PDB file of C-alpha atoms in Angstrom:
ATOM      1  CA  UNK A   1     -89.851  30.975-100.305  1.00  0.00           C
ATOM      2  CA  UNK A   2     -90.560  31.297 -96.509  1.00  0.00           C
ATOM      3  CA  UNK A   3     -91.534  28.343 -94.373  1.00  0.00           C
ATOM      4  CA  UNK A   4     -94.768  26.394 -94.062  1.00  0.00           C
ATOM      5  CA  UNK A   5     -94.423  27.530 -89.822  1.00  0.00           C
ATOM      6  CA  UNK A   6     -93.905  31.819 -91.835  1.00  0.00           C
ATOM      7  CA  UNK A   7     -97.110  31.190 -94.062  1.00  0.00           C
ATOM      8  CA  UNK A   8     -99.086  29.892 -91.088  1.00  0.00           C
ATOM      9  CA  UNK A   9     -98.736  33.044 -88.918  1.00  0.00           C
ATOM     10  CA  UNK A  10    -100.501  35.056 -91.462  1.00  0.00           C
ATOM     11  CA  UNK A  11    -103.971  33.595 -90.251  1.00  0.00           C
ATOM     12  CA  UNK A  12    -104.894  35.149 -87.442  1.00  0.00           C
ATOM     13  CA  UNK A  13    -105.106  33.799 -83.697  1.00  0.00           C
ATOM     14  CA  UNK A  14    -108.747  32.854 -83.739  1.00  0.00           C
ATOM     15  CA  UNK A  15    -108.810  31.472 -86.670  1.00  0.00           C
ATOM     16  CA  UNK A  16    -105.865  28.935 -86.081  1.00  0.00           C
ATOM     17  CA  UNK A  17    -107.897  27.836 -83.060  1.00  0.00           C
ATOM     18  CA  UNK A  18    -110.505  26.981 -85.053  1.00  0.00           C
ATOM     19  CA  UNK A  19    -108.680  24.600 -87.021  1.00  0.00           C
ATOM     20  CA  UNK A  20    -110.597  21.011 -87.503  1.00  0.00           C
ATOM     21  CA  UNK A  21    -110.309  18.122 -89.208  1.00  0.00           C
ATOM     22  CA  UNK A  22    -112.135  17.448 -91.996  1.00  0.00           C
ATOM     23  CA  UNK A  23    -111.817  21.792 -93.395  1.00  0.00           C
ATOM     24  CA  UNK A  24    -110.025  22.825 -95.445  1.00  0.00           C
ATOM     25  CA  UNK A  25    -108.402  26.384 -94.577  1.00  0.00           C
ATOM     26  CA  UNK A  26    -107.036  29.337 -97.226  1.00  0.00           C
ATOM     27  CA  UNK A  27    -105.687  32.175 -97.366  1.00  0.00           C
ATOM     28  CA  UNK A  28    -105.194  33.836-100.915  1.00  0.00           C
ATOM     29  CA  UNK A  29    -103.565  37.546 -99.792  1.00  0.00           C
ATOM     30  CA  UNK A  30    -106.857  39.045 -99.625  1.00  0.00           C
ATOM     31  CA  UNK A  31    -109.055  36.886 -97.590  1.00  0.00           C
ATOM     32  CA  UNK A  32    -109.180  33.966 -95.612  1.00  0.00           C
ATOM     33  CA  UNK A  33    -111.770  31.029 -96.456  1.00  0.00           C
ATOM     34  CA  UNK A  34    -112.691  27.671 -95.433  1.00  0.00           C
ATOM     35  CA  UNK A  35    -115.140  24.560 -96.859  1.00  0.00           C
ATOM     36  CA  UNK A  36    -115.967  21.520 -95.620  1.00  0.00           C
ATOM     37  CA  UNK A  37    -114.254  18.425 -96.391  1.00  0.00           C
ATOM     38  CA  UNK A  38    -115.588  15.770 -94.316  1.00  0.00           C
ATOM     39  CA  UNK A  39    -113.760  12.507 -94.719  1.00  0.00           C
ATOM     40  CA  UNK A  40    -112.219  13.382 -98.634  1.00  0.00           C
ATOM     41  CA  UNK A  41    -109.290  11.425 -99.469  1.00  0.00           C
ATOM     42  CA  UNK A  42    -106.275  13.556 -99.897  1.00  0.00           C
ATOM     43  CA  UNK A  43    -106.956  12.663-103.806  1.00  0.00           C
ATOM     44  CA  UNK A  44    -110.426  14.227-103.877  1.00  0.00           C
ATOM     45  CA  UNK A  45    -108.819  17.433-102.307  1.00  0.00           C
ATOM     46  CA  UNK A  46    -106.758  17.834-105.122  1.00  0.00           C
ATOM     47  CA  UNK A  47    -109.447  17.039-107.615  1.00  0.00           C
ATOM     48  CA  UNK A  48    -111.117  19.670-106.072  1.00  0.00           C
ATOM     49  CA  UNK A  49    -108.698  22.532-106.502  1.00  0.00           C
ATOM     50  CA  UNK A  50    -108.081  21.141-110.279  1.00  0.00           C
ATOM     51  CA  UNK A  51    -111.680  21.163-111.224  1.00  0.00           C
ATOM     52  CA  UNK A  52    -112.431  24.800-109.602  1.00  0.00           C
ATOM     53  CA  UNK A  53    -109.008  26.727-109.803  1.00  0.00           C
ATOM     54  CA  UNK A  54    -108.038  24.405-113.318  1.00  0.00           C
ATOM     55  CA  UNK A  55    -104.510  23.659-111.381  1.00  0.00           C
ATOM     56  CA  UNK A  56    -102.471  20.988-110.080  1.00  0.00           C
ATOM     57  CA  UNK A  57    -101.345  20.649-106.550  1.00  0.00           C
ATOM     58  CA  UNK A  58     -99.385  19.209-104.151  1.00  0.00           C
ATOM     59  CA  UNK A  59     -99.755  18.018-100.625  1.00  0.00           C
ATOM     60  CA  UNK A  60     -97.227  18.404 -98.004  1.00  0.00           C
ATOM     61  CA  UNK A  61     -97.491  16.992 -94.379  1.00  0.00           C
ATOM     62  CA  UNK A  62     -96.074  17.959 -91.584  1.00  0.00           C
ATOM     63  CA  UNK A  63     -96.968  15.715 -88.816  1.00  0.00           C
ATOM     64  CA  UNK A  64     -95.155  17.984 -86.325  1.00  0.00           C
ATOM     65  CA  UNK A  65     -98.058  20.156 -86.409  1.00  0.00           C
ATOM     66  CA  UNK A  66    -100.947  17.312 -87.244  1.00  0.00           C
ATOM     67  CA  UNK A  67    -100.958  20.018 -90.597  1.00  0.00           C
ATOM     68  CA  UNK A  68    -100.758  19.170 -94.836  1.00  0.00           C
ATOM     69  CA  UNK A  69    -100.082  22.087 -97.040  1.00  0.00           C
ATOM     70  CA  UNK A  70    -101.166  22.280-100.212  1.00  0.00           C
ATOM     71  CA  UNK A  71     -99.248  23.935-102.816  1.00  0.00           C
ATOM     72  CA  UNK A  72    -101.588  24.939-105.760  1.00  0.00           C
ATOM     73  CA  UNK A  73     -98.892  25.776-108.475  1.00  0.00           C
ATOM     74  CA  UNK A  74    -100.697  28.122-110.377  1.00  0.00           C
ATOM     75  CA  UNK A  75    -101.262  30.028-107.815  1.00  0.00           C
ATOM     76  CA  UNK A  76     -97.966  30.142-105.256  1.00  0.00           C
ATOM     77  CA  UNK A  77     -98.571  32.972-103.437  1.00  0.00           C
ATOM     78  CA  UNK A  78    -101.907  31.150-101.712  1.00  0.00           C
ATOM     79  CA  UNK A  79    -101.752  29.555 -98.444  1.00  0.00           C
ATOM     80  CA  UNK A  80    -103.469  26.023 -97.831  1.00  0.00           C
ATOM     81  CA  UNK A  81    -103.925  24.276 -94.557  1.00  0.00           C
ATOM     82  CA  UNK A  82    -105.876  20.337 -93.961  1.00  0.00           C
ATOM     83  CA  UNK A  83    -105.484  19.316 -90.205  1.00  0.00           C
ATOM     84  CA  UNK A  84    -105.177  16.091 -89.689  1.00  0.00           C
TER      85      UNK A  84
END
C-alpha cells in the first residue's frame, strides 16, 4: 500500500489549502468530497461512516502533518483526511 504522505498528493493544490478543522475530506477515485464535522468526537466520525457506508474504520494520526486518516475497510482504495 503507498503512504498516507502518496494518498495525500492525489487531492489537488487548492483543495489541500482548504483543509480545516472540523471537515472531513474524501477522495473515493472518482471524486473528491467534503462534510462538516464541527466538534464530532473521533467516535462519532466513525459512527458516521458505519451507519452510511455499513463499514468499520479506523483512525490514524499523524501529528506531523496536524492530519488523521481514516481507513474505511470495506472500501481501501478511498482516501480520508480530518485536520486537526
Amino acid at each position: 500500500m503507498t503512504s498516507f504522505e502518496e494518498r495525500l498528493a492525489l487531492f489537488p493544490q487548492e483543495l489541500r489549502k482548504a483543509w480545516s478543522v472540523g471537515f472531513v475530506f474524501i477522495y473515493n477515485g472518482k471524486t473528491f468530497h467534503h462534510f462538516p464535522a464541527r466538534q464530532w468526537t473521533e467516535g462519532q466520525i466513525k459512527a458516521y461512516f458505519q451507519e452510511n457506508y455499513d463499514s468499520p474504520s479506523v483512525i490514524t494520526e499523524h501529528p506531523d502533518l496536524q492530519l488523521k486518516e481514516l481507513q474505511v475497510e470495506k472500501y481501501p482504495e478511498w482516501v480520508v483526511v480530518i485536520p486537526y
